[in-house]
Amino acid sequence: MSIIRIHLEADSVVSGNIAVTTNISITPVVNRYTATVVLGDIIGEVTTIPASSFTNDSGTAVAANGLVVPTSSGYYNVFVNGTLQRGGLTNLSAANLIINTGLVVGVTVVIEVINFSMSATSTSVNNVTVTTTISD
């Protein structure tokens, strides 16, 4: 007995487009801390203020190693008695703020840390059609 096979060819044509819409949200996240310089913070020409000497915007004491530091896209500002300090004069870590100059006891130091929270969502609309022709 012989096998009969059908031989068919199919050609498909894809046409149309896909529309993609992306929504990006960038939200600043701000943390501010305030401290008053005490005698133990000043060693020579450097002032080191530990995290536990700061309070946050709500007046709550900051824990040791509790200072927020900037992410790669963030930054921070330091104010001494309300005056913005130039860049490169300070170094901020979670443990402390180091100011590369000796300050006077009793001055107020404010740190303002700005980080950014980013998210993106994309949606697509498919307007693609496929037409297939079968021939023998």
CSV table of N, CA and C in Angstrom, one decimal, residues 9-136:
chain,number,residue,atom,x,y,z
A,9,GLU,N,2.2,24.7,0.1
A,9,GLU,CA,3.1,25.7,0.5
A,9,GLU,C,2.3,26.8,1.2
A,10,ALA,N,2.9,27.4,2.2
A,10,ALA,CA,2.2,28.5,2.9
A,10,ALA,C,3.2,29.7,2.9
A,11,ASP,N,2.6,30.8,2.5
A,11,ASP,CA,3.3,32.1,2.6
A,11,ASP,C,2.6,33.0,3.5
A,12,SER,N,3.3,33.6,4.5
A,12,SER,CA,2.7,34.5,5.4
A,12,SER,C,3.3,35.9,5.2
A,13,VAL,N,2.4,36.9,5.3
A,13,VAL,CA,2.9,38.3,5.3
A,13,VAL,C,2.4,39.0,6.6
A,14,VAL,N,3.4,39.6,7.3
A,14,VAL,CA,3.2,40.2,8.6
A,14,VAL,C,3.2,41.7,8.3
A,15,SER,N,2.2,42.5,8.7
A,15,SER,CA,2.2,43.9,8.5
A,15,SER,C,1.6,44.6,9.7
A,16,GLY,N,1.8,45.9,9.8
A,16,GLY,CA,1.3,46.7,10.9
A,16,GLY,C,2.4,47.2,11.8
A,17,ASN,N,2.0,47.6,13.0
A,17,ASN,CA,3.0,48.2,13.9
A,17,ASN,C,2.6,47.9,15.4
A,18,ILE,N,3.6,48.1,16.2
A,18,ILE,CA,3.4,48.0,17.7
A,18,ILE,C,3.7,49.3,18.3
A,19,ALA,N,2.7,50.0,18.9
A,19,ALA,CA,2.9,51.3,19.6
A,19,ALA,C,3.2,51.0,21.1
A,20,VAL,N,4.3,51.6,21.5
A,20,VAL,CA,4.8,51.5,22.9
A,20,VAL,C,4.7,52.8,23.6
A,21,THR,N,4.1,52.9,24.7
A,21,THR,CA,4.1,54.1,25.5
A,21,THR,C,4.8,53.8,26.8
A,22,THR,N,5.7,54.7,27.2
A,22,THR,CA,6.5,54.6,28.4
A,22,THR,C,6.2,55.8,29.3
A,23,ASN,N,5.9,55.5,30.6
A,23,ASN,CA,5.7,56.6,31.6
A,23,ASN,C,6.8,56.5,32.6
A,24,ILE,N,7.6,57.6,32.8
A,24,ILE,CA,8.7,57.6,33.7
A,24,ILE,C,8.3,58.5,34.8
A,25,SER,N,8.6,58.1,36.0
A,25,SER,CA,8.3,58.9,37.2
A,25,SER,C,9.6,59.0,38.0
A,26,ILE,N,10.0,60.3,38.3
A,26,ILE,CA,11.2,60.6,39.1
A,26,ILE,C,10.7,61.4,40.3
A,27,THR,N,10.9,60.9,41.5
A,27,THR,CA,10.5,61.6,42.7
A,27,THR,C,11.7,61.9,43.6
A,28,PRO,N,11.9,63.1,44.0
A,28,PRO,CA,13.0,63.4,44.9
A,28,PRO,C,12.6,62.9,46.3
A,29,VAL,N,13.6,62.3,47.0
A,29,VAL,CA,13.4,61.9,48.4
A,29,VAL,C,14.4,62.7,49.2
A,30,VAL,N,13.9,63.5,50.1
A,30,VAL,CA,14.8,64.4,50.8
A,30,VAL,C,14.9,64.0,52.3
A,31,ASN,N,16.1,64.0,52.8
A,31,ASN,CA,16.3,63.8,54.2
A,31,ASN,C,17.2,65.0,54.7
A,32,ARG,N,16.8,65.6,55.9
A,32,ARG,CA,17.5,66.7,56.5
A,32,ARG,C,17.8,66.3,57.9
A,33,TYR,N,19.0,66.7,58.3
A,33,TYR,CA,19.5,66.4,59.6
A,33,TYR,C,20.1,67.7,60.2
A,34,THR,N,20.0,67.9,61.5
A,34,THR,CA,20.5,69.1,62.2
A,34,THR,C,21.3,68.7,63.4
A,35,ALA,N,22.4,69.4,63.7
A,35,ALA,CA,23.3,69.1,64.8
A,35,ALA,C,23.9,70.4,65.3
A,36,THR,N,24.3,70.5,66.5
A,36,THR,CA,25.0,71.6,67.1
A,36,THR,C,26.4,71.0,67.4
A,37,VAL,N,27.4,71.8,67.0
A,37,VAL,CA,28.8,71.3,67.2
A,37,VAL,C,29.2,71.5,68.7
A,38,VAL,N,29.7,70.4,69.2
A,38,VAL,CA,30.2,70.4,70.6
A,38,VAL,C,31.7,70.2,70.6
A,39,LEU,N,32.4,70.5,71.7
A,39,LEU,CA,33.8,70.5,71.8
A,39,LEU,C,34.5,69.2,71.3
A,40,GLY,N,33.9,68.1,71.6
A,40,GLY,CA,34.4,66.8,71.3
A,40,GLY,C,34.4,66.5,69.7
A,41,ASP,N,33.7,67.3,69.0
A,41,ASP,CA,33.6,67.2,67.5
A,41,ASP,C,34.8,67.8,66.8
A,42,ILE,N,35.5,68.7,67.5
A,42,ILE,CA,36.6,69.4,66.8
A,42,ILE,C,37.9,68.8,67.2
A,43,ILE,N,38.7,68.3,66.3
A,43,ILE,CA,40.0,67.8,66.5
A,43,ILE,C,40.9,68.5,65.5
A,44,GLY,N,41.7,69.5,66.0
A,44,GLY,CA,42.6,70.2,65.1
A,44,GLY,C,41.8,71.0,64.1
A,45,GLU,N,42.1,70.9,62.9
A,45,GLU,CA,41.4,71.6,61.8
A,45,GLU,C,40.3,70.8,61.1
A,46,VAL,N,39.8,69.8,61.8
A,46,VAL,CA,38.8,68.9,61.3
A,46,VAL,C,37.6,68.8,62.3
A,47,THR,N,36.4,68.9,61.8
A,47,THR,CA,35.2,68.7,62.6
A,47,THR,C,34.5,67.5,62.2
A,48,THR,N,34.4,66.5,63.1
A,48,THR,CA,33.7,65.3,62.8
A,48,THR,C,32.5,65.2,63.7
A,49,ILE,N,31.3,65.1,63.1
A,49,ILE,CA,30.0,65.1,63.8
A,49,ILE,C,29.4,63.7,63.6
A,50,PRO,N,29.3,62.9,64.7
A,50,PRO,CA,28.8,61.5,64.6
A,50,PRO,C,27.3,61.6,64.3
A,51,ALA,N,26.8,60.5,63.6
A,51,ALA,CA,25.4,60.4,63.2
A,51,ALA,C,24.5,60.6,64.4
A,52,SER,N,24.9,60.1,65.6
A,52,SER,CA,24.0,60.1,66.8
A,52,SER,C,23.9,61.5,67.3
A,53,SER,N,24.6,62.5,66.8
A,53,SER,CA,24.5,63.9,67.3
A,53,SER,C,23.4,64.6,66.5
A,54,PHE,N,22.9,64.0,65.4
A,54,PHE,CA,22.0,64.7,64.5
A,54,PHE,C,20.5,64.3,64.9
A,55,THR,N,19.6,65.2,64.6
A,55,THR,CA,18.2,64.9,64.6
A,55,THR,C,17.6,65.0,63.2
A,56,ASN,N,16.5,64.3,62.9
A,56,ASN,CA,15.9,64.4,61.6
A,56,ASN,C,14.8,65.5,61.6
A,57,ASP,N,14.1,65.7,60.5
A,57,ASP,CA,13.1,66.7,60.4
A,57,ASP,C,12.0,66.6,61.4
A,58,SER,N,11.8,65.4,61.9
A,58,SER,CA,10.7,65.3,63.0
A,58,SER,C,11.3,65.5,64.4
A,59,GLY,N,12.6,65.8,64.5
A,59,GLY,CA,13.2,65.9,65.8
A,59,GLY,C,13.7,64.7,66.5
A,60,THR,N,13.6,63.6,65.8
A,60,THR,CA,14.0,62.3,66.3
A,60,THR,C,15.5,62.1,66.2
A,61,ALA,N,16.1,61.6,67.2
A,61,ALA,CA,17.6,61.4,67.1
A,61,ALA,C,17.9,60.3,66.1
A,62,VAL,N,19.0,60.6,65.4
A,62,VAL,CA,19.5,59.6,64.4
A,62,VAL,C,20.3,58.5,65.1
A,63,ALA,N,20.1,57.3,64.7
A,63,ALA,CA,20.9,56.2,65.3
A,63,ALA,C,22.3,56.2,64.8
A,64,ALA,N,23.2,55.6,65.5
A,64,ALA,CA,24.6,55.5,65.0
A,64,ALA,C,24.6,54.8,63.6
A,65,ASN,N,25.3,55.2,62.7
A,65,ASN,CA,25.4,54.7,61.3
A,65,ASN,C,24.0,54.9,60.7
A,66,GLY,N,23.2,55.9,61.1
A,66,GLY,CA,21.9,56.1,60.6
A,66,GLY,C,21.7,57.2,59.6
A,67,LEU,N,22.7,57.9,59.2
A,67,LEU,CA,22.6,59.0,58.2
A,67,LEU,C,22.4,58.4,56.8
A,68,VAL,N,21.4,59.0,56.1
A,68,VAL,CA,21.2,58.6,54.7
A,68,VAL,C,22.3,59.2,53.9
A,69,VAL,N,22.9,58.5,53.0
A,69,VAL,CA,23.9,59.1,52.1
A,69,VAL,C,23.4,59.1,50.7
A,70,PRO,N,23.9,59.9,49.8
A,70,PRO,CA,23.4,60.0,48.4
A,70,PRO,C,23.7,58.7,47.6
A,71,THR,N,22.7,58.4,46.8
A,71,THR,CA,23.0,57.3,45.8
A,71,THR,C,23.8,57.9,44.7
A,72,SER,N,24.1,57.1,43.7
A,72,SER,CA,24.9,57.5,42.5
A,72,SER,C,24.2,58.7,41.8
A,73,SER,N,22.9,58.8,41.9
A,73,SER,CA,22.2,59.9,41.2
A,73,SER,C,21.8,61.0,42.1
A,74,GLY,N,22.2,60.9,43.4
A,74,GLY,CA,21.8,61.9,44.4
A,74,GLY,C,22.9,62.8,44.8
A,75,TYR,N,22.7,63.7,45.7
A,75,TYR,CA,23.7,64.6,46.2
A,75,TYR,C,23.3,65.1,47.6
A,76,TYR,N,24.2,65.8,48.2
A,76,TYR,CA,23.9,66.4,49.5
A,76,TYR,C,24.5,67.8,49.6
A,77,ASN,N,23.9,68.6,50.5
A,77,ASN,CA,24.4,70.0,50.8
A,77,ASN,C,24.6,70.1,52.3
A,78,VAL,N,25.6,70.9,52.7
A,78,VAL,CA,25.9,71.1,54.1
A,78,VAL,C,25.8,72.6,54.3
A,79,PHE,N,25.0,73.0,55.4
A,79,PHE,CA,24.9,74.4,55.8
A,79,PHE,C,25.5,74.5,57.2
A,80,VAL,N,26.3,75.5,57.4
A,80,VAL,CA,26.9,75.9,58.7
A,80,VAL,C,26.3,77.2,59.0
A,81,ASN,N,25.5,77.3,60.1
A,81,ASN,CA,24.8,78.5,60.6
A,81,ASN,C,24.1,79.1,59.4
A,82,GLY,N,23.4,78.2,58.6
A,82,GLY,CA,22.5,78.7,57.5
A,82,GLY,C,23.2,79.0,56.2
A,83,THR,N,24.6,78.9,56.2
A,83,THR,CA,25.3,79.2,55.0
A,83,THR,C,25.7,77.9,54.2
A,84,LEU,N,25.3,77.8,53.0
A,84,LEU,CA,25.7,76.7,52.2
A,84,LEU,C,27.2,76.6,52.0
A,85,GLN,N,27.8,75.4,52.3
A,85,GLN,CA,29.2,75.2,52.2
A,85,GLN,C,29.6,74.8,50.8
A,86,ARG,N,30.8,75.1,50.3
A,86,ARG,CA,31.2,74.8,49.0
A,86,ARG,C,31.5,73.3,48.9
A,87,GLY,N,31.4,72.7,47.7
A,87,GLY,CA,31.7,71.3,47.5
A,87,GLY,C,33.1,71.0,47.8
A,88,GLY,N,33.3,69.7,48.2
A,88,GLY,CA,34.7,69.3,48.5
A,88,GLY,C,35.2,69.6,49.9
A,89,LEU,N,34.4,70.3,50.7
A,89,LEU,CA,34.8,70.7,52.0
A,89,LEU,C,34.4,69.6,53.0
A,90,THR,N,33.4,68.8,52.6
A,90,THR,CA,32.8,67.8,53.6
A,90,THR,C,32.8,66.4,53.0
A,91,ASN,N,32.7,65.4,53.9
A,91,ASN,CA,32.6,64.0,53.5
A,91,ASN,C,31.5,63.4,54.4
A,92,LEU,N,30.4,62.9,53.7
A,92,LEU,CA,29.3,62.3,54.4
A,92,LEU,C,29.3,60.8,54.3
A,93,SER,N,29.2,60.1,55.5
A,93,SER,CA,29.0,58.7,55.5
A,93,SER,C,27.8,58.4,56.4
A,94,ALA,N,27.4,57.1,56.4
A,94,ALA,CA,26.3,56.8,57.3
A,94,ALA,C,26.7,57.0,58.8
A,95,ALA,N,28.0,57.0,59.1
A,95,ALA,CA,28.4,57.1,60.5
A,95,ALA,C,28.6,58.5,60.9
A,96,ASN,N,29.0,59.4,60.0
A,96,ASN,CA,29.3,60.8,60.4
A,96,ASN,C,29.4,61.8,59.3
A,97,LEU,N,29.5,63.0,59.6
A,97,LEU,CA,29.8,64.1,58.7
A,97,LEU,C,31.2,64.7,59.1
A,98,ILE,N,32.1,64.7,58.1
A,98,ILE,CA,33.5,65.3,58.4
A,98,ILE,C,33.5,66.6,57.6
A,99,ILE,N,33.9,67.6,58.3
A,99,ILE,CA,34.0,69.0,57.7
A,99,ILE,C,35.5,69.3,57.8
A,100,ASN,N,36.2,69.5,56.7
A,100,ASN,CA,37.6,69.7,56.7
A,100,ASN,C,38.1,71.1,57.1
A,101,THR,N,37.5,71.5,58.2
A,101,THR,CA,37.9,72.8,58.9
A,101,THR,C,37.4,72.7,60.3
A,102,GLY,N,38.1,73.4,61.2
A,102,GLY,CA,37.7,73.4,62.6
A,102,GLY,C,36.6,74.5,62.8
A,103,LEU,N,35.4,74.0,63.3
A,103,LEU,CA,34.3,75.0,63.5
A,103,LEU,C,34.3,75.4,64.9
A,104,VAL,N,33.5,76.4,65.2
A,104,VAL,CA,33.3,77.0,66.6
A,104,VAL,C,32.3,76.2,67.3
A,105,VAL,N,32.5,75.9,68.6
A,105,VAL,CA,31.5,75.2,69.4
A,105,VAL,C,30.2,76.0,69.4
A,106,GLY,N,29.1,75.3,69.2
A,106,GLY,CA,27.8,75.9,69.3
A,106,GLY,C,27.2,76.3,67.9
A,107,VAL,N,27.9,76.1,66.8
A,107,VAL,CA,27.3,76.4,65.5
A,107,VAL,C,26.4,75.3,65.1
A,108,THR,N,25.4,75.6,64.3
A,108,THR,CA,24.4,74.7,63.8
A,108,THR,C,24.9,74.2,62.5
A,109,VAL,N,24.8,72.9,62.3
A,109,VAL,CA,25.1,72.2,61.0
A,109,VAL,C,23.9,71.5,60.5
A,110,VAL,N,23.5,71.7,59.3
A,110,VAL,CA,22.4,71.1,58.6
A,110,VAL,C,22.9,70.3,57.4
A,111,ILE,N,22.5,69.1,57.3
A,111,ILE,CA,22.8,68.2,56.1
A,111,ILE,C,21.4,68.0,55.4
A,112,GLU,N,21.5,68.2,54.1
A,112,GLU,CA,20.3,68.0,53.2
A,112,GLU,C,20.7,67.0,52.2
A,113,VAL,N,20.1,65.8,52.2
A,113,VAL,CA,20.5,64.7,51.3
A,113,VAL,C,19.3,64.6,50.3
A,114,ILE,N,19.6,64.6,49.0
A,114,ILE,CA,18.5,64.5,48.0
A,114,ILE,C,18.9,63.2,47.2
A,115,ASN,N,18.0,62.2,47.2
A,115,ASN,CA,18.1,61.1,46.4
A,115,ASN,C,16.9,61.1,45.4
A,116,PHE,N,16.9,60.2,44.4
A,116,PHE,CA,15.8,60.2,43.5
A,116,PHE,C,15.3,58.8,43.4
A,117,SER,N,13.9,58.6,43.5
A,117,SER,CA,13.2,57.4,43.3
A,117,SER,C,12.7,57.4,41.9
A,118,MET,N,13.1,56.4,41.1
A,118,MET,CA,12.7,56.3,39.7
A,118,MET,C,12.0,55.0,39.4
A,119,SER,N,11.0,55.2,38.5
A,119,SER,CA,10.3,54.0,38.0
A,119,SER,C,9.8,54.3,36.6
A,120,ALA,N,9.6,53.2,35.9
A,120,ALA,CA,9.1,53.3,34.5
A,120,ALA,C,8.2,52.2,34.2
A,121,THR,N,7.1,52.5,33.5
A,121,THR,CA,6.2,51.4,33.1
A,121,THR,C,5.9,51.6,31.6
A,122,SER,N,5.8,50.5,30.9
A,122,SER,CA,5.6,50.6,29.4
A,122,SER,C,4.4,49.7,29.1
A,123,THR,N,3.5,50.2,28.2
A,123,THR,CA,2.4,49.5,27.6
A,123,THR,C,2.5,49.5,26.1
A,124,SER,N,2.0,48.4,25.5
A,124,SER,CA,2.1,48.3,24.1
A,124,SER,C,0.7,48.0,23.5
A,125,VAL,N,0.5,48.5,22.3
A,125,VAL,CA,-0.7,48.2,21.6
A,125,VAL,C,-0.3,47.5,20.3
A,126,ASN,N,-0.8,46.3,20.1
A,126,ASN,CA,-0.4,45.5,19.0
A,126,ASN,C,-1.4,45.7,17.8
A,127,ASN,N,-0.9,46.3,16.7
A,127,ASN,CA,-1.7,46.5,15.5
A,127,ASN,C,-1.1,45.7,14.4
A,128,VAL,N,-0.8,44.4,14.6
A,128,VAL,CA,-0.1,43.6,13.7
A,128,VAL,C,-1.2,42.6,13.1
A,129,THR,N,-1.1,42.4,11.8
A,129,THR,CA,-1.9,41.4,11.1
A,129,THR,C,-1.0,40.4,10.4
A,130,VAL,N,-1.4,39.2,10.3
A,130,VAL,CA,-0.7,38.2,9.6
A,130,VAL,C,-1.7,37.6,8.6
A,131,THR,N,-1.3,37.6,7.3
A,131,THR,CA,-2.1,37.0,6.2
A,131,THR,C,-1.3,35.8,5.7
A,132,THR,N,-2.0,34.7,5.6
A,132,THR,CA,-1.3,33.5,5.2
A,132,THR,C,-2.1,32.9,3.9
A,133,THR,N,-1.3,32.7,2.9
A,133,THR,CA,-1.9,32.1,1.7
A,133,THR,C,-1.3,30.7,1.5
A,134,ILE,N,-2.2,29.7,1.3
A,134,ILE,CA,-1.8,28.3,1.2
A,134,ILE,C,-2.1,27.9,-0.3
A,135,SER,N,-1.0,27.3,-0.9
A,135,SER,CA,-1.2,26.9,-2.3
A,135,SER,C,-0.6,25.5,-2.4
A,136,ASP,N,-1.0,24.8,-3.5
A,136,ASP,CA,-0.5,23.5,-3.7
A,136,ASP,C,0.5,23.4,-4.8
